[in-house]
Every structure is written in structure tokens, then in C-alpha cells.
Amino acid sequence: GESVGLHLPTLSVQEGDNSIINCAYSNSASDYFIWYKQESGKGPQFIIDIRSNMDKRQGQRVTVLLNKTVKHLSLQIAATQPGDSAVYFCAENPPDNAGNMLTFGGGTRLMVKP
Amino acid sequence: NAGVMQNPRHLVRRRGQEARLRCSPMKGHSHVYWYRQLPEEGLKFMVYLQKENIIDESGMPKERFSAEFPKEGPSILRIQQVVRGDSAAYFCASSRQTEAFFGQGTRLTVV
């Protein structure tokens, strides 16, 4: 189930189940979005990205869905494994940014129970 | 092809000292970004640099913080006269165009 911890919301799932992590972004004009995975003590690791002219993009075991109408992004992880346990951040790149200055969401902690 | 390299990984400074954090971008990347992360929080943008130029420093505190990316050598984030509130993880990212790759971060502890 989903619960709110002291700071980061936490999603607990059983190994083998599918996980869905949600993110609300702030700028309706943002044209590029990325999901990052951050394990304890490490830097953010790129998972998958999507441009605003797409609604869905699939990778290996992961799918990102973009709903521009409600400014919502989701990350679906199929057959979740213990190694997927981490904090997941969505990031957006508003079009008026010079370069690639990303604005990060607050993050969701995914805990996979064996 | 080595990733983004940051050093040191851990840095302990007493209040009032200076902290220097270094970041070497991936080969071929000319864009460098610094982010700060407090425990249990997301990453907050600080500064965006290209070689010898600061492009955007809108996320940098007005005092004590500075950044550079010289023609030769790594990018440096410098924090003067550190205070306890500067304790955080500082991440550097580099990119060529769109996809940004992050380093492992420097964890600064001010005692």
C-alpha cells in the first residue's frame, strides 16, 4: 500500500507485483520529462525519458505515461524486484530553461518485500 | 567512458571553514549542473555552467557560494565560511544536449 512517511511518501509492493509511481509536475509548458532512480548513498540514475509529444514510452520492464491535461506523470515497473527498492524522482525541463536545468519532484520511496 | 566524477565523496568541515567540491563531467560533455539535496528531499538546482561561463545561477545563495568551470580541469563548487545548514549532498550532472548524467555526489557535513 501507499503511505506518507516523515518526508517521502513510501510505496510498498510484493516482489513480482507491478509498481506504479506517480508524479505531478508544475509547468504545463514543460516539454521533456525524466524518471530517475536513486539508491541510498548514490547519485540519481537515469531510467527513462519522454517528450511532451508522446503519451507513453516503454523501456525494459518500465513504462512512463504522460497526461498533459492534468500534468501527471507515472512510472510503471513490471515484475518488481528487490533491486528496484530505491527513491524515484520525476524531473521536468521547462522550455524556457537555457540548457537542461531540471526541476525535480519530491520523490517516492519504493520498498519491495520479498 | 567514465561517468561523471565527483570528489571528495565525503567532506567534513568545521563552521567557518571553506569547502571545495570538484566535478569532472563525462567526456564530450560541455554542460555542467550543480544540485543540492537535503535528506529525504528532492534535488534543488543551484547553477548551470558551460566552459568558462556561468549560464544560470538562479539557484545559488547570494553569499558564500560560487562556482566555476574553467577551460581546463574540473568544475568547482566553493562554499566559504560554511555553516551547519550547508550540510547536504551536492550532486553534479553533465550533459551534451538533453539527457543529464549525475555523479555520485559529495556529502558535506559541517560540524
PDB file of C-alpha atoms in Angstrom:
ATOM      1  CA  GLY A   1       0.000   0.000   0.000  1.00  0.00           C
ATOM      2  CA  GLU A   2       0.930   3.681  -0.086  1.00  0.00           C
ATOM      3  CA  SER A   3       1.722   5.699   2.988  1.00  0.00           C
ATOM      4  CA  VAL A   4       3.230   9.020   3.812  1.00  0.00           C
ATOM      5  CA  GLY A   5       6.412   8.838   5.843  1.00  0.00           C
ATOM      6  CA  LEU A   6       8.129  11.623   7.684  1.00  0.00           C
ATOM      7  CA  HIS A   7       9.225  13.242   4.450  1.00  0.00           C
ATOM      8  CA  LEU A   8       8.979  10.925   1.445  1.00  0.00           C
ATOM      9  CA  PRO A   9       5.822   9.040   0.524  1.00  0.00           C
ATOM     10  CA  THR A  10       6.505   5.321   0.522  1.00  0.00           C
ATOM     11  CA  LEU A  11       5.109   2.622  -1.720  1.00  0.00           C
ATOM     12  CA  SER A  12       5.437  -0.966  -0.513  1.00  0.00           C
ATOM     13  CA  VAL A  13       4.945  -3.759  -3.010  1.00  0.00           C
ATOM     14  CA  GLN A  14       5.417  -7.509  -3.031  1.00  0.00           C
ATOM     15  CA  GLU A  15       8.211  -8.920  -5.154  1.00  0.00           C
ATOM     16  CA  GLY A  16       6.827  -9.876  -8.544  1.00  0.00           C
ATOM     17  CA  ASP A  17       3.950  -7.409  -8.434  1.00  0.00           C
ATOM     18  CA  ASN A  18       3.749  -4.360 -10.687  1.00  0.00           C
ATOM     19  CA  SER A  19       4.526  -0.933  -9.220  1.00  0.00           C
ATOM     20  CA  ILE A  20       3.076   2.403 -10.204  1.00  0.00           C
ATOM     21  CA  ILE A  21       4.754   5.580  -9.026  1.00  0.00           C
ATOM     22  CA  ASN A  22       3.006   8.880  -9.659  1.00  0.00           C
ATOM     23  CA  CYS A  23       4.233  12.419 -10.060  1.00  0.00           C
ATOM     24  CA  ALA A  24       2.507  15.749 -10.567  1.00  0.00           C
ATOM     25  CA  TYR A  25       4.616  18.282 -12.433  1.00  0.00           C
ATOM     26  CA  SER A  26       4.319  22.009 -12.143  1.00  0.00           C
ATOM     27  CA  ASN A  27       4.812  23.673 -15.513  1.00  0.00           C
ATOM     28  CA  SER A  28       2.271  22.986 -18.243  1.00  0.00           C
ATOM     29  CA  ALA A  29       4.807  24.191 -20.824  1.00  0.00           C
ATOM     30  CA  SER A  30       7.464  21.616 -19.876  1.00  0.00           C
ATOM     31  CA  ASP A  31       8.417  19.566 -22.900  1.00  0.00           C
ATOM     32  CA  TYR A  32      10.752  16.914 -21.548  1.00  0.00           C
ATOM     33  CA  PHE A  33      10.461  14.619 -18.551  1.00  0.00           C
ATOM     34  CA  ILE A  34      12.779  12.109 -16.944  1.00  0.00           C
ATOM     35  CA  TRP A  35      12.428   9.466 -14.258  1.00  0.00           C
ATOM     36  CA  TYR A  36      15.450   8.901 -12.042  1.00  0.00           C
ATOM     37  CA  LYS A  37      16.176   6.152  -9.544  1.00  0.00           C
ATOM     38  CA  GLN A  38      18.307   6.977  -6.522  1.00  0.00           C
ATOM     39  CA  GLU A  39      19.680   4.249  -4.293  1.00  0.00           C
ATOM     40  CA  SER A  40      20.915   5.037  -0.822  1.00  0.00           C
ATOM     41  CA  GLY A  41      24.209   6.911  -0.892  1.00  0.00           C
ATOM     42  CA  LYS A  42      24.295   7.197  -4.675  1.00  0.00           C
ATOM     43  CA  GLY A  43      23.510   9.740  -7.332  1.00  0.00           C
ATOM     44  CA  PRO A  44      20.321   9.734  -9.423  1.00  0.00           C
ATOM     45  CA  GLN A  45      20.379   7.173 -12.201  1.00  0.00           C
ATOM     46  CA  PHE A  46      18.518   7.770 -15.467  1.00  0.00           C
ATOM     47  CA  ILE A  47      15.671   5.294 -16.030  1.00  0.00           C
ATOM     48  CA  ILE A  48      13.539   6.578 -18.881  1.00  0.00           C
ATOM     49  CA  ASP A  49      12.504   9.826 -20.500  1.00  0.00           C
ATOM     50  CA  ILE A  50       9.588  11.098 -22.538  1.00  0.00           C
ATOM     51  CA  ARG A  51       8.901  14.161 -24.631  1.00  0.00           C
ATOM     52  CA  SER A  52       5.655  16.092 -24.467  1.00  0.00           C
ATOM     53  CA  ASN A  53       4.596  14.975 -27.953  1.00  0.00           C
ATOM     54  CA  MET A  54       4.213  11.415 -26.628  1.00  0.00           C
ATOM     55  CA  ASP A  55       1.754   9.853 -24.180  1.00  0.00           C
ATOM     56  CA  LYS A  56       3.617   6.650 -23.460  1.00  0.00           C
ATOM     57  CA  ARG A  57       7.084   5.230 -23.759  1.00  0.00           C
ATOM     58  CA  GLN A  58       8.291   1.774 -22.881  1.00  0.00           C
ATOM     59  CA  GLY A  59      11.665   0.530 -21.792  1.00  0.00           C
ATOM     60  CA  GLN A  60      12.868  -2.707 -20.326  1.00  0.00           C
ATOM     61  CA  ARG A  61      10.338  -3.526 -17.557  1.00  0.00           C
ATOM     62  CA  VAL A  62       9.456   0.162 -17.234  1.00  0.00           C
ATOM     63  CA  THR A  63       6.785   2.300 -18.860  1.00  0.00           C
ATOM     64  CA  VAL A  64       6.291   6.037 -18.499  1.00  0.00           C
ATOM     65  CA  LEU A  65       2.876   7.583 -19.064  1.00  0.00           C
ATOM     66  CA  LEU A  66       2.327  11.289 -19.587  1.00  0.00           C
ATOM     67  CA  ASN A  67      -1.037  13.007 -19.129  1.00  0.00           C
ATOM     68  CA  LYS A  68      -0.568  16.625 -20.128  1.00  0.00           C
ATOM     69  CA  THR A  69      -4.178  17.524 -19.399  1.00  0.00           C
ATOM     70  CA  VAL A  70      -3.709  17.050 -15.668  1.00  0.00           C
ATOM     71  CA  LYS A  71       0.093  17.483 -15.615  1.00  0.00           C
ATOM     72  CA  HIS A  72       0.641  13.969 -14.396  1.00  0.00           C
ATOM     73  CA  LEU A  73       3.479  11.541 -14.993  1.00  0.00           C
ATOM     74  CA  SER A  74       3.634   7.933 -13.911  1.00  0.00           C
ATOM     75  CA  LEU A  75       6.278   5.224 -13.881  1.00  0.00           C
ATOM     76  CA  GLN A  76       5.199   1.615 -14.112  1.00  0.00           C
ATOM     77  CA  ILE A  77       7.626  -1.120 -13.153  1.00  0.00           C
ATOM     78  CA  ALA A  78       6.677  -4.630 -14.183  1.00  0.00           C
ATOM     79  CA  ALA A  79       7.515  -7.654 -12.030  1.00  0.00           C
ATOM     80  CA  THR A  80       9.139  -5.544  -9.328  1.00  0.00           C
ATOM     81  CA  GLN A  81      12.361  -6.956  -7.910  1.00  0.00           C
ATOM     82  CA  PRO A  82      14.210  -6.286  -4.633  1.00  0.00           C
ATOM     83  CA  GLY A  83      16.833  -4.392  -6.630  1.00  0.00           C
ATOM     84  CA  ASP A  84      14.163  -1.890  -7.598  1.00  0.00           C
ATOM     85  CA  SER A  85      13.997  -0.656  -3.995  1.00  0.00           C
ATOM     86  CA  ALA A  86      15.073   2.989  -4.128  1.00  0.00           C
ATOM     87  CA  VAL A  87      13.736   6.529  -4.209  1.00  0.00           C
ATOM     88  CA  TYR A  88      12.258   7.538  -7.547  1.00  0.00           C
ATOM     89  CA  PHE A  89      12.170  11.136  -8.745  1.00  0.00           C
ATOM     90  CA  CYS A  90      10.461  12.655 -11.721  1.00  0.00           C
ATOM     91  CA  ALA A  91      12.075  15.708 -13.290  1.00  0.00           C
ATOM     92  CA  GLU A  92      10.776  18.217 -15.824  1.00  0.00           C
ATOM     93  CA  ASN A  93      12.552  20.572 -18.183  1.00  0.00           C
ATOM     94  CA  PRO A  94      10.537  23.739 -18.808  1.00  0.00           C
ATOM     95  CA  PRO A  95      11.093  25.103 -22.332  1.00  0.00           C
ATOM     96  CA  ASP A  96      12.380  28.474 -21.195  1.00  0.00           C
ATOM     97  CA  ASN A  97      15.366  26.887 -19.477  1.00  0.00           C
ATOM     98  CA  ALA A  98      18.685  27.507 -21.122  1.00  0.00           C
ATOM     99  CA  GLY A  99      20.109  24.039 -21.460  1.00  0.00           C
ATOM    100  CA  ASN A 100      18.916  21.187 -19.363  1.00  0.00           C
ATOM    101  CA  MET A 101      18.103  22.579 -15.936  1.00  0.00           C
ATOM    102  CA  LEU A 102      15.794  20.033 -14.424  1.00  0.00           C
ATOM    103  CA  THR A 103      13.156  20.707 -11.798  1.00  0.00           C
ATOM    104  CA  PHE A 104      12.778  17.676  -9.548  1.00  0.00           C
ATOM    105  CA  GLY A 105       9.684  16.403  -7.804  1.00  0.00           C
ATOM    106  CA  GLY A 106       9.744  15.376  -4.162  1.00  0.00           C
ATOM    107  CA  GLY A 107      10.380  11.682  -4.717  1.00  0.00           C
ATOM    108  CA  THR A 108       8.707   8.412  -3.768  1.00  0.00           C
ATOM    109  CA  ARG A 109      10.408   5.627  -1.840  1.00  0.00           C
ATOM    110  CA  LEU A 110       9.719   2.179  -3.283  1.00  0.00           C
ATOM    111  CA  MET A 111      10.123  -0.755  -0.898  1.00  0.00           C
ATOM    112  CA  VAL A 112       9.964  -4.249  -2.343  1.00  0.00           C
ATOM    113  CA  LYS A 113       9.053  -7.023   0.066  1.00  0.00           C
ATOM    114  CA  PRO A 114      10.492 -10.466  -0.731  1.00  0.00           C
TER     115      PRO A 114
ATOM    116  CA  ASN B   1      33.915   6.104 -20.852  1.00  0.00           C
ATOM    117  CA  ALA B   2      33.984   7.135 -17.227  1.00  0.00           C
ATOM    118  CA  GLY B   3      30.849   8.688 -15.807  1.00  0.00           C
ATOM    119  CA  VAL B   4      30.600  11.996 -14.006  1.00  0.00           C
ATOM    120  CA  MET B   5      33.296  12.011 -11.346  1.00  0.00           C
ATOM    121  CA  GLN B   6      32.884  13.910  -8.118  1.00  0.00           C
ATOM    122  CA  ASN B   7      35.343  14.238  -5.298  1.00  0.00           C
ATOM    123  CA  PRO B   8      35.626  14.020  -2.478  1.00  0.00           C
ATOM    124  CA  ARG B   9      32.744  11.645  -1.760  1.00  0.00           C
ATOM    125  CA  HIS B  10      32.609  12.790   1.839  1.00  0.00           C
ATOM    126  CA  LEU B  11      33.815  16.092   3.247  1.00  0.00           C
ATOM    127  CA  VAL B  12      33.765  17.220   6.859  1.00  0.00           C
ATOM    128  CA  ARG B  13      34.343  20.886   7.641  1.00  0.00           C
ATOM    129  CA  ARG B  14      34.160  22.942  10.818  1.00  0.00           C
ATOM    130  CA  ARG B  15      31.959  26.008  10.870  1.00  0.00           C
ATOM    131  CA  GLY B  16      33.733  28.918   9.224  1.00  0.00           C
ATOM    132  CA  GLN B  17      35.979  26.815   7.006  1.00  0.00           C
ATOM    133  CA  GLU B  18      35.842  26.621   3.230  1.00  0.00           C
ATOM    134  CA  ALA B  19      34.523  23.647   1.268  1.00  0.00           C
ATOM    135  CA  ARG B  20      35.634  22.880  -2.300  1.00  0.00           C
ATOM    136  CA  LEU B  21      33.707  20.312  -4.275  1.00  0.00           C
ATOM    137  CA  ARG B  22      35.003  19.087  -7.617  1.00  0.00           C
ATOM    138  CA  CYS B  23      33.190  17.651 -10.614  1.00  0.00           C
ATOM    139  CA  SER B  24      34.648  16.232 -13.811  1.00  0.00           C
ATOM    140  CA  PRO B  25      31.949  15.854 -16.482  1.00  0.00           C
ATOM    141  CA  MET B  26      31.655  12.940 -18.842  1.00  0.00           C
ATOM    142  CA  LYS B  27      33.941  13.060 -21.855  1.00  0.00           C
ATOM    143  CA  GLY B  28      32.469  15.241 -24.554  1.00  0.00           C
ATOM    144  CA  HIS B  29      30.006  16.972 -22.229  1.00  0.00           C
ATOM    145  CA  SER B  30      30.279  20.739 -22.060  1.00  0.00           C
ATOM    146  CA  HIS B  31      27.303  21.450 -19.783  1.00  0.00           C
ATOM    147  CA  VAL B  32      27.642  21.107 -16.014  1.00  0.00           C
ATOM    148  CA  TYR B  33      24.907  21.492 -13.408  1.00  0.00           C
ATOM    149  CA  TRP B  34      25.141  21.529  -9.630  1.00  0.00           C
ATOM    150  CA  TYR B  35      22.263  20.377  -7.425  1.00  0.00           C
ATOM    151  CA  ARG B  36      21.843  20.218  -3.684  1.00  0.00           C
ATOM    152  CA  GLN B  37      19.897  17.552  -1.826  1.00  0.00           C
ATOM    153  CA  LEU B  38      18.825  17.598   1.799  1.00  0.00           C
ATOM    154  CA  PRO B  39      17.947  14.271   3.474  1.00  0.00           C
ATOM    155  CA  GLU B  40      14.600  12.857   2.385  1.00  0.00           C
ATOM    156  CA  GLU B  41      14.140  15.619  -0.191  1.00  0.00           C
ATOM    157  CA  GLY B  42      14.472  16.102  -3.927  1.00  0.00           C
ATOM    158  CA  LEU B  43      17.328  17.782  -5.739  1.00  0.00           C
ATOM    159  CA  LYS B  44      17.332  21.579  -5.926  1.00  0.00           C
ATOM    160  CA  PHE B  45      19.016  23.278  -8.865  1.00  0.00           C
ATOM    161  CA  MET B  46      21.881  25.590  -7.963  1.00  0.00           C
ATOM    162  CA  VAL B  47      23.886  26.596 -11.011  1.00  0.00           C
ATOM    163  CA  TYR B  48      24.411  25.771 -14.693  1.00  0.00           C
ATOM    164  CA  LEU B  49      27.808  26.300 -16.291  1.00  0.00           C
ATOM    165  CA  GLN B  50      29.485  25.846 -19.622  1.00  0.00           C
ATOM    166  CA  LYS B  51      33.217  26.144 -20.130  1.00  0.00           C
ATOM    167  CA  GLU B  52      34.350  29.450 -18.612  1.00  0.00           C
ATOM    168  CA  ASN B  53      30.776  30.729 -18.397  1.00  0.00           C
ATOM    169  CA  ILE B  54      28.039  30.764 -15.785  1.00  0.00           C
ATOM    170  CA  ILE B  55      24.798  30.384 -17.712  1.00  0.00           C
ATOM    171  CA  ASP B  56      22.312  30.414 -14.852  1.00  0.00           C
ATOM    172  CA  GLU B  57      22.984  30.762 -11.131  1.00  0.00           C
ATOM    173  CA  SER B  58      19.428  31.464 -10.061  1.00  0.00           C
ATOM    174  CA  GLY B  59      19.525  28.647  -7.508  1.00  0.00           C
ATOM    175  CA  MET B  60      22.727  29.744  -5.812  1.00  0.00           C
ATOM    176  CA  PRO B  61      22.624  31.518  -2.454  1.00  0.00           C
ATOM    177  CA  LYS B  62      23.714  35.114  -2.929  1.00  0.00           C
ATOM    178  CA  GLU B  63      26.537  34.906  -0.418  1.00  0.00           C
ATOM    179  CA  ARG B  64      29.340  32.447   0.327  1.00  0.00           C
ATOM    180  CA  PHE B  65      28.625  30.188  -2.679  1.00  0.00           C
ATOM    181  CA  SER B  66      30.432  30.356  -6.005  1.00  0.00           C
ATOM    182  CA  ALA B  67      31.015  28.024  -8.937  1.00  0.00           C
ATOM    183  CA  GLU B  68      33.375  27.872 -11.859  1.00  0.00           C
ATOM    184  CA  PHE B  69      34.065  25.634 -14.835  1.00  0.00           C
ATOM    185  CA  PRO B  70      37.478  26.609 -16.191  1.00  0.00           C
ATOM    186  CA  LYS B  71      38.783  25.901 -19.652  1.00  0.00           C
ATOM    187  CA  GLU B  72      40.954  23.157 -18.225  1.00  0.00           C
ATOM    188  CA  GLY B  73      40.116  20.999 -15.242  1.00  0.00           C
ATOM    189  CA  PRO B  74      37.012  20.159 -13.265  1.00  0.00           C
ATOM    190  CA  SER B  75      34.117  22.334 -12.254  1.00  0.00           C
ATOM    191  CA  ILE B  76      34.428  23.627  -8.695  1.00  0.00           C
ATOM    192  CA  LEU B  77      31.644  24.485  -6.270  1.00  0.00           C
ATOM    193  CA  ARG B  78      33.065  26.593  -3.481  1.00  0.00           C
ATOM    194  CA  ILE B  79      31.356  27.337  -0.191  1.00  0.00           C
ATOM    195  CA  GLN B  80      33.041  29.879   2.037  1.00  0.00           C
ATOM    196  CA  GLN B  81      32.576  30.156   5.802  1.00  0.00           C
ATOM    197  CA  VAL B  82      30.407  27.062   5.971  1.00  0.00           C
ATOM    198  CA  VAL B  83      27.527  26.855   8.433  1.00  0.00           C
ATOM    199  CA  ARG B  84      25.663  23.811   9.740  1.00  0.00           C
ATOM    200  CA  GLY B  85      22.823  24.480   7.314  1.00  0.00           C
ATOM    201  CA  ASP B  86      25.192  23.826   4.396  1.00  0.00           C
ATOM    202  CA  SER B  87      25.325  20.143   5.357  1.00  0.00           C
ATOM    203  CA  ALA B  88      23.824  18.283   2.428  1.00  0.00           C
ATOM    204  CA  ALA B  89      24.635  16.115  -0.559  1.00  0.00           C
ATOM    205  CA  TYR B  90      25.836  18.079  -3.554  1.00  0.00           C
ATOM    206  CA  PHE B  91      25.398  16.467  -6.940  1.00  0.00           C
ATOM    207  CA  CYS B  92      26.906  17.417 -10.240  1.00  0.00           C
ATOM    208  CA  ALA B  93      25.374  16.460 -13.576  1.00  0.00           C
ATOM    209  CA  SER B  94      26.683  16.832 -17.096  1.00  0.00           C
ATOM    210  CA  SER B  95      25.035  16.675 -20.468  1.00  0.00           C
ATOM    211  CA  ARG B  96      25.757  17.133 -24.131  1.00  0.00           C
ATOM    212  CA  GLN B  97      22.212  18.064 -25.114  1.00  0.00           C
ATOM    213  CA  THR B  98      19.205  16.648 -23.306  1.00  0.00           C
ATOM    214  CA  GLU B  99      19.959  13.634 -21.106  1.00  0.00           C
ATOM    215  CA  ALA B 100      21.773  14.569 -17.901  1.00  0.00           C
ATOM    216  CA  PHE B 101      24.015  12.100 -16.100  1.00  0.00           C
ATOM    217  CA  PHE B 102      24.730  12.500 -12.411  1.00  0.00           C
ATOM    218  CA  GLY B 103      27.796  11.857 -10.340  1.00  0.00           C
ATOM    219  CA  GLN B 104      27.760  10.024  -7.023  1.00  0.00           C
ATOM    220  CA  GLY B 105      27.724  13.243  -5.074  1.00  0.00           C
ATOM    221  CA  THR B 106      29.736  14.838  -2.302  1.00  0.00           C
ATOM    222  CA  ARG B 107      28.284  14.589   1.161  1.00  0.00           C
ATOM    223  CA  LEU B 108      29.247  17.677   3.104  1.00  0.00           C
ATOM    224  CA  THR B 109      28.984  17.600   6.871  1.00  0.00           C
ATOM    225  CA  VAL B 110      29.582  20.797   8.816  1.00  0.00           C
ATOM    226  CA  VAL B 111      30.434  20.241  12.463  1.00  0.00           C
TER     227      VAL B 111
END
